[in-house]
mmCIF file of C-alpha atoms in Angstrom:
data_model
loop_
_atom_site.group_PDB
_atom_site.id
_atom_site.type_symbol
_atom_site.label_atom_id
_atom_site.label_comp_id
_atom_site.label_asym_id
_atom_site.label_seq_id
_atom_site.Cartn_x
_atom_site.Cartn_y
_atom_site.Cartn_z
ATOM 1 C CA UNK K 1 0.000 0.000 0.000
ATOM 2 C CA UNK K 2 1.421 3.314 -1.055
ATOM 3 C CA UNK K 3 -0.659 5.151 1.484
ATOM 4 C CA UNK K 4 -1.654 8.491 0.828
ATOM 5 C CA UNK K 5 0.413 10.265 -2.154
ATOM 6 C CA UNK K 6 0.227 13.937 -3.476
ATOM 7 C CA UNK K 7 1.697 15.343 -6.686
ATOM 8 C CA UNK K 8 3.420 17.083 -7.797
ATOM 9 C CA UNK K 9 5.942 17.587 -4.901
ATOM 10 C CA UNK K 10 7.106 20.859 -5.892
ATOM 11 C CA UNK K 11 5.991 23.646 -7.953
ATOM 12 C CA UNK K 12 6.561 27.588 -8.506
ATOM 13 C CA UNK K 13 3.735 29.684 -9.963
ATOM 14 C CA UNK K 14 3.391 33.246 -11.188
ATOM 15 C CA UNK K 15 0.963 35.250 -9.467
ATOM 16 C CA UNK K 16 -2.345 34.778 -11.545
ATOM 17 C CA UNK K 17 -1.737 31.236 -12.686
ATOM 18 C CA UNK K 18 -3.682 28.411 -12.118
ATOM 19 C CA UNK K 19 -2.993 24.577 -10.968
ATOM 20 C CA UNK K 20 -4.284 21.286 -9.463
ATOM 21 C CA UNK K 21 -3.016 19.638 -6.882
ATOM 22 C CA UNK K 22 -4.013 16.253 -6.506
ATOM 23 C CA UNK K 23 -4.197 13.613 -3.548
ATOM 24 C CA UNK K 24 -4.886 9.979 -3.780
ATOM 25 C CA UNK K 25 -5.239 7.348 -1.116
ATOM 26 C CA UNK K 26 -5.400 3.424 -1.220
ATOM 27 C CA UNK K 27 -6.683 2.863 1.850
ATOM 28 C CA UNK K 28 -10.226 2.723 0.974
ATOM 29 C CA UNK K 29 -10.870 6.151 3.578
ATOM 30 C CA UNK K 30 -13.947 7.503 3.367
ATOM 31 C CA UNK K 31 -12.785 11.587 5.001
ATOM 32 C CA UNK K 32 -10.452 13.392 3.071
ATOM 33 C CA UNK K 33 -8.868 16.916 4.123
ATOM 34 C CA UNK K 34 -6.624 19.586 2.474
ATOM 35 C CA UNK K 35 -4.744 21.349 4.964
ATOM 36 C CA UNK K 36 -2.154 24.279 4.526
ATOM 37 C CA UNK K 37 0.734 24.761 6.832
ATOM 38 C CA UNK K 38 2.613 28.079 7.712
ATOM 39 C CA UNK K 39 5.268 28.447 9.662
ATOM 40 C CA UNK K 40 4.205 29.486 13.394
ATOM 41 C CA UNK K 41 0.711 28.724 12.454
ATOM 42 C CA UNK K 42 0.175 24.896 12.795
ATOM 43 C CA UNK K 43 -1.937 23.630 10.450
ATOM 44 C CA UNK K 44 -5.313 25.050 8.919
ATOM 45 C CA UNK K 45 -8.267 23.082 7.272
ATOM 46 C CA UNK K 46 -9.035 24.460 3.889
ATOM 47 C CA UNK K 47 -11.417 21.973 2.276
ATOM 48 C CA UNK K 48 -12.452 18.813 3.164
ATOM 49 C CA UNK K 49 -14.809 15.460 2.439
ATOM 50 C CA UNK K 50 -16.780 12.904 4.079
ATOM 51 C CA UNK K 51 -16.970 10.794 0.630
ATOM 52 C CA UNK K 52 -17.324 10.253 -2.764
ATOM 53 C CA UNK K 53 -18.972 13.329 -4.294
ATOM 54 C CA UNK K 54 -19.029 15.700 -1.118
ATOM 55 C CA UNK K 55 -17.011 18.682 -0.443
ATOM 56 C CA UNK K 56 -17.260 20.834 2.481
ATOM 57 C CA UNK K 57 -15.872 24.651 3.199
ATOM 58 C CA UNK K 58 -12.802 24.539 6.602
ATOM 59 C CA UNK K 59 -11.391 27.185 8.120
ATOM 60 C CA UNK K 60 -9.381 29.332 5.302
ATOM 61 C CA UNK K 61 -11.143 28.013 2.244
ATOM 62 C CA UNK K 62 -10.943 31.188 -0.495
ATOM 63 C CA UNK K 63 -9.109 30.740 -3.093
ATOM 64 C CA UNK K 64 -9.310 27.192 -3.510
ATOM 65 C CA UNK K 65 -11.900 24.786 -4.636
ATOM 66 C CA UNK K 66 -11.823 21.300 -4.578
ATOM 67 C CA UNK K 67 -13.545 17.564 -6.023
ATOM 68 C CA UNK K 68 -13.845 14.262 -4.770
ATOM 69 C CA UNK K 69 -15.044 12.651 -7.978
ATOM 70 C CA UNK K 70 -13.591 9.211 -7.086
ATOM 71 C CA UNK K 71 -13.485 8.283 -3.638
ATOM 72 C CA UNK K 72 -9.814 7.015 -4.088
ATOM 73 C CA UNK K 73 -8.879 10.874 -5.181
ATOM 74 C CA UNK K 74 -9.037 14.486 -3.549
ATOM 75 C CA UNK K 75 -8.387 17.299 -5.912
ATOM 76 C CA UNK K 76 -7.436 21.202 -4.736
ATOM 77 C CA UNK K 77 -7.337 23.691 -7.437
ATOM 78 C CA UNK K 78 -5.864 27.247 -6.948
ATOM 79 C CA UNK K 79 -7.784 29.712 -9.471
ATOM 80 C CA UNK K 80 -5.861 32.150 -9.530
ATOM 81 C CA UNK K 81 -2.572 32.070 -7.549
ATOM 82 C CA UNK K 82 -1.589 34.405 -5.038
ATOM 83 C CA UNK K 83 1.719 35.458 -2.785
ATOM 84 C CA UNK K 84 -0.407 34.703 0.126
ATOM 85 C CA UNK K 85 -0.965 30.774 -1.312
ATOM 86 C CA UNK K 86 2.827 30.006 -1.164
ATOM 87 C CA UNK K 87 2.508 27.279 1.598
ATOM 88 C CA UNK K 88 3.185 23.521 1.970
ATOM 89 C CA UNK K 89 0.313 21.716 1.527
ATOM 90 C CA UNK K 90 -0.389 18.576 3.381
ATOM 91 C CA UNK K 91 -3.487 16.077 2.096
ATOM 92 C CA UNK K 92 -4.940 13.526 4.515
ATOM 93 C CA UNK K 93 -7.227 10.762 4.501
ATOM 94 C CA UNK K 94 -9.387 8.815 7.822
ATOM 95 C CA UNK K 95 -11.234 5.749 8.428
ATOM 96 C CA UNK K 96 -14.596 6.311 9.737
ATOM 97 C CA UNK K 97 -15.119 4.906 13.556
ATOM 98 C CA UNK K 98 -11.812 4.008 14.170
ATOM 99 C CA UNK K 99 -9.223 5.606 16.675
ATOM 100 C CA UNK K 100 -6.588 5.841 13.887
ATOM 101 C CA UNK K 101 -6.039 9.734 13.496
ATOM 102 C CA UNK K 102 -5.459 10.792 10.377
ATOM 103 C CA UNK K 103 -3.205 9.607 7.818
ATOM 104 C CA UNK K 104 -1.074 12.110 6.017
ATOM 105 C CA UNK K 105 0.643 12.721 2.202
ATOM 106 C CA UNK K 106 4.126 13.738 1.735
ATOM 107 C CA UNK K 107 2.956 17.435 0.925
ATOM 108 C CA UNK K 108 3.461 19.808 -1.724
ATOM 109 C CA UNK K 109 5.598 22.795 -1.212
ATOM 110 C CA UNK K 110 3.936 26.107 -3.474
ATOM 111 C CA UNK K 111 5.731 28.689 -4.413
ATOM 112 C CA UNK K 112 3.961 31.887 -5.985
ATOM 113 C CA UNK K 113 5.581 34.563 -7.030
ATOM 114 C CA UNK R 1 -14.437 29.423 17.892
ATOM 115 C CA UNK R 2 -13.012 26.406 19.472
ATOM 116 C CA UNK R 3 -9.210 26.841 19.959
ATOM 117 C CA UNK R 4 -6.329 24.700 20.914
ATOM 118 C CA UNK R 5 -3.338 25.815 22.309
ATOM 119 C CA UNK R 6 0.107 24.454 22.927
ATOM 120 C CA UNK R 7 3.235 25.542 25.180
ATOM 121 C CA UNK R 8 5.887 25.769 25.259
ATOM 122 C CA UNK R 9 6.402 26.953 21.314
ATOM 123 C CA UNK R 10 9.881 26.124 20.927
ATOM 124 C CA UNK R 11 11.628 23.713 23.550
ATOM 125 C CA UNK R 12 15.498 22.994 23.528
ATOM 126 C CA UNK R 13 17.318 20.605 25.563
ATOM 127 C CA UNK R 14 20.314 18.032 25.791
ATOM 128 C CA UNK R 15 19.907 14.884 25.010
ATOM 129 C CA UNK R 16 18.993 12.615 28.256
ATOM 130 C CA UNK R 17 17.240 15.511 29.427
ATOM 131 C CA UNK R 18 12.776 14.833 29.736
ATOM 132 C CA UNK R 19 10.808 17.095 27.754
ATOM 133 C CA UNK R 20 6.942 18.289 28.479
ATOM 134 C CA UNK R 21 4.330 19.864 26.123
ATOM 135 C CA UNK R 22 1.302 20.889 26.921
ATOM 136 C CA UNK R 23 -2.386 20.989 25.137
ATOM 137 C CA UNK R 24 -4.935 23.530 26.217
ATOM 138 C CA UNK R 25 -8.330 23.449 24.531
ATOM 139 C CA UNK R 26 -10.992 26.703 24.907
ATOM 140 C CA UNK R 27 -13.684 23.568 24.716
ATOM 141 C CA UNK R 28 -14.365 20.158 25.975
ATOM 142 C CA UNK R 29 -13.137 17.714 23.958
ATOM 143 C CA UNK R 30 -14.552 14.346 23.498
ATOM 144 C CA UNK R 31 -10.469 12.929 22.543
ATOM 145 C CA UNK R 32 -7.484 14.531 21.868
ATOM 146 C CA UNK R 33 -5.048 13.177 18.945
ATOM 147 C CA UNK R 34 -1.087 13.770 19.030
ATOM 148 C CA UNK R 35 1.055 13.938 15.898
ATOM 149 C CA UNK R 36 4.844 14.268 15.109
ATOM 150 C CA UNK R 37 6.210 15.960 12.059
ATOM 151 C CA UNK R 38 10.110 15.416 11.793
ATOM 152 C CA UNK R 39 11.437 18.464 9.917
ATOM 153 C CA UNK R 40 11.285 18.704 6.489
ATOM 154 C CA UNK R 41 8.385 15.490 6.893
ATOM 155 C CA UNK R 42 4.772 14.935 7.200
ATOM 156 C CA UNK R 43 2.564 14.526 10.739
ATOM 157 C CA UNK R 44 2.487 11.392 11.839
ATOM 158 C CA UNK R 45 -0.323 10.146 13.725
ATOM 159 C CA UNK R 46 1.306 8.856 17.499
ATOM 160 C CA UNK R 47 -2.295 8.395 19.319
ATOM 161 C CA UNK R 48 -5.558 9.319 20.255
ATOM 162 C CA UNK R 49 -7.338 9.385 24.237
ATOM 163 C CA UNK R 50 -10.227 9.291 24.792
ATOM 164 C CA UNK R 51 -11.116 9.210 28.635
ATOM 165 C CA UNK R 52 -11.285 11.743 31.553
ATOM 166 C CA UNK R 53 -7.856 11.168 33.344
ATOM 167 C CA UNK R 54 -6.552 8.389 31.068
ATOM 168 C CA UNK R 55 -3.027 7.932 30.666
ATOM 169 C CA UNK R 56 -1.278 6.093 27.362
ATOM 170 C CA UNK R 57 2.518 5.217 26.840
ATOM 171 C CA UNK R 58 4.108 4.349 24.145
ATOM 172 C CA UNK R 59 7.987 3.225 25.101
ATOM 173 C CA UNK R 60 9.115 6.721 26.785
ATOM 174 C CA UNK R 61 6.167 9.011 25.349
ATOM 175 C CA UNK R 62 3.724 9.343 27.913
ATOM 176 C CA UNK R 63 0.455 10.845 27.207
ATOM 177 C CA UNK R 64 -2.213 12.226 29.324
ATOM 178 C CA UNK R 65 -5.325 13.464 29.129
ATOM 179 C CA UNK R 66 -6.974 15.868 31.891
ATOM 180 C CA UNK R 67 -9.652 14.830 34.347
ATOM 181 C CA UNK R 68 -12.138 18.298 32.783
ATOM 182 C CA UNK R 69 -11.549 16.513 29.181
ATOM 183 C CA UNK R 70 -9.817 20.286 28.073
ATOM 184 C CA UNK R 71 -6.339 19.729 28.276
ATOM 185 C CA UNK R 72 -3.625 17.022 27.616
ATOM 186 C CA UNK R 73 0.368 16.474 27.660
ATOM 187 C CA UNK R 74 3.013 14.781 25.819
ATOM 188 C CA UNK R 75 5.961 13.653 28.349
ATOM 189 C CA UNK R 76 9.077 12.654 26.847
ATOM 190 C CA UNK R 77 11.415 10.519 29.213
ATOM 191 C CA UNK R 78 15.442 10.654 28.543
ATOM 192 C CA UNK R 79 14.981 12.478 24.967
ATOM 193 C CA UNK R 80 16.831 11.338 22.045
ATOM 194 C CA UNK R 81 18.034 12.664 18.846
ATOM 195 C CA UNK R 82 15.277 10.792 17.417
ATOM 196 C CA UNK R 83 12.879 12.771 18.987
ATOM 197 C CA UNK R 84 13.758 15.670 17.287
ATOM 198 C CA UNK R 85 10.499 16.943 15.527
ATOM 199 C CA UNK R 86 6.918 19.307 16.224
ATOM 200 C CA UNK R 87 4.928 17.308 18.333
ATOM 201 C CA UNK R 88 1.041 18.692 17.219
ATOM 202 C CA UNK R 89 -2.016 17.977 19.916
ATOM 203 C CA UNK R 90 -5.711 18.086 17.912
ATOM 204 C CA UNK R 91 -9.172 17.429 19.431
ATOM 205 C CA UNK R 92 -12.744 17.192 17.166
ATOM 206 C CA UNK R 93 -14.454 20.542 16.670
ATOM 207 C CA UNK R 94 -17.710 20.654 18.618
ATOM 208 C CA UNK R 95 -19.900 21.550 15.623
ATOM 209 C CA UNK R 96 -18.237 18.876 13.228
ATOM 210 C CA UNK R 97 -16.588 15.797 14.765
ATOM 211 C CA UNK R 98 -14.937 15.341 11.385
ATOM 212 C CA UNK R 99 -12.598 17.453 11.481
ATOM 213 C CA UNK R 100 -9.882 18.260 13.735
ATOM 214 C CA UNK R 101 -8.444 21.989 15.752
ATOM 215 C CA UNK R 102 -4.830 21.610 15.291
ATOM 216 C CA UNK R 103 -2.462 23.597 17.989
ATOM 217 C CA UNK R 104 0.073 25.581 16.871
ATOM 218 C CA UNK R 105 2.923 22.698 17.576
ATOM 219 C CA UNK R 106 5.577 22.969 19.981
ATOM 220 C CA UNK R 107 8.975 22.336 18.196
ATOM 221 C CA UNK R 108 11.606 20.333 20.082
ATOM 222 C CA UNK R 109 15.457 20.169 19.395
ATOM 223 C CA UNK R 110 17.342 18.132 20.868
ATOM 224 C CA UNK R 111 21.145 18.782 21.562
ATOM 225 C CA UNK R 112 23.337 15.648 21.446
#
């Protein structure tokens, strides 16, 4: 089991562009989450999903949309990329009813200039 | 809102030396969930409590959780370079138990 994987790993943007960052996860998980993390802020919730075909808003969700299309998959799209998006970006995935925590991707470190 | 806080923020110490961080929620929480991230890595689930009072160890990690169900701490016993890392504490928000309030971390060097 690869676990849960994220490309790309890297990637530098312009400010304006636009890009997909995708998260997949073999563990059959039903609860999917995009998170952001900043240094001295911990980690905020941007968009997240209790299954297949359901999306709902966390705490620092503009700018970003998101699909869950397959259940295996979790997409985050940036729009239109700002300074203020530069971040690493950490996907994770849970098993419903079970005291596992949640299982975290590799992350993707943005750059937007 | 619901918020989570950790202290200390930063903790340095030599290895050999214990090591303490500690988990304050604004809420009651019905668990509380620790992670590690090594730097430069990903958080790593270490474990989840769930009962007023109840205590957890894993090898010289102990973990506690406080009697009012709003605060928790991470005790490190004889710290190793291999602790080295941000130890994260998370409990369920109260109006979705889906997703988690993360604290801010508390970052721990260790000095060989």
């Amino acid at each position: 089991n690869a676990g849960v994987t994220q490309t790309p790993k890297f990637r530098v943007l312009k400010t304006g562009q636009s890009m997909t960052l995708l998260c997949a996860q073999d563990m059959n998980h039903e609860y999917m989450y995009w998170y952001r993390q900043d240094p001295g802020m911990g980690l905020r919730l941007i968009h997240y999903s209790v299954g297949e075909g359901t999306t709902a808003k966390g705490e620092v969700p503009d700018g970003y949309n998101v699909s869950r299309l397959k259940k295996q998959n979790f997409l985050l799209g940036l729009e239109s990329a700002a300074p203020s998006q530069t971040s690493v970006y950490f996907c994770a995935s849970r098993e419903t009813g079970r005291d596992l925590g949640q299982f975290f991707g590799p992350g993707t470190r943005l750059t937007v200039l | 809102g619901q918020q989570v806080m950790q202290i200390p923020q930063y903790q340095h110490v030599q290895e050999g030396e214990d090591f303490t961080t500690y988990c304050n929620s604004s809420t009651t929480l019905s668990n509380i969930q620790w992670y590690k991230q090594r730097p430069g890595g990903h958080p790593v689930f270490l474990i989840q409590l769930v009962k007023s009072g109840e205590v957890k160890k894993q090898k010289r990690l102990t973990f506690q959780f406080g009697e009012a169900k709003k605060n928790s701490s991470l005790h490190i016993t004889a710290t190793q370079t291999t602790d080295v890392g941000t130890y994260f504490c998370a409990g369920p928000r109260e109006t979705s138990g889906s997703r988690l309030t993360f604290g801010e971390g508390t970052q721990l060097t260790v000095n060989p």
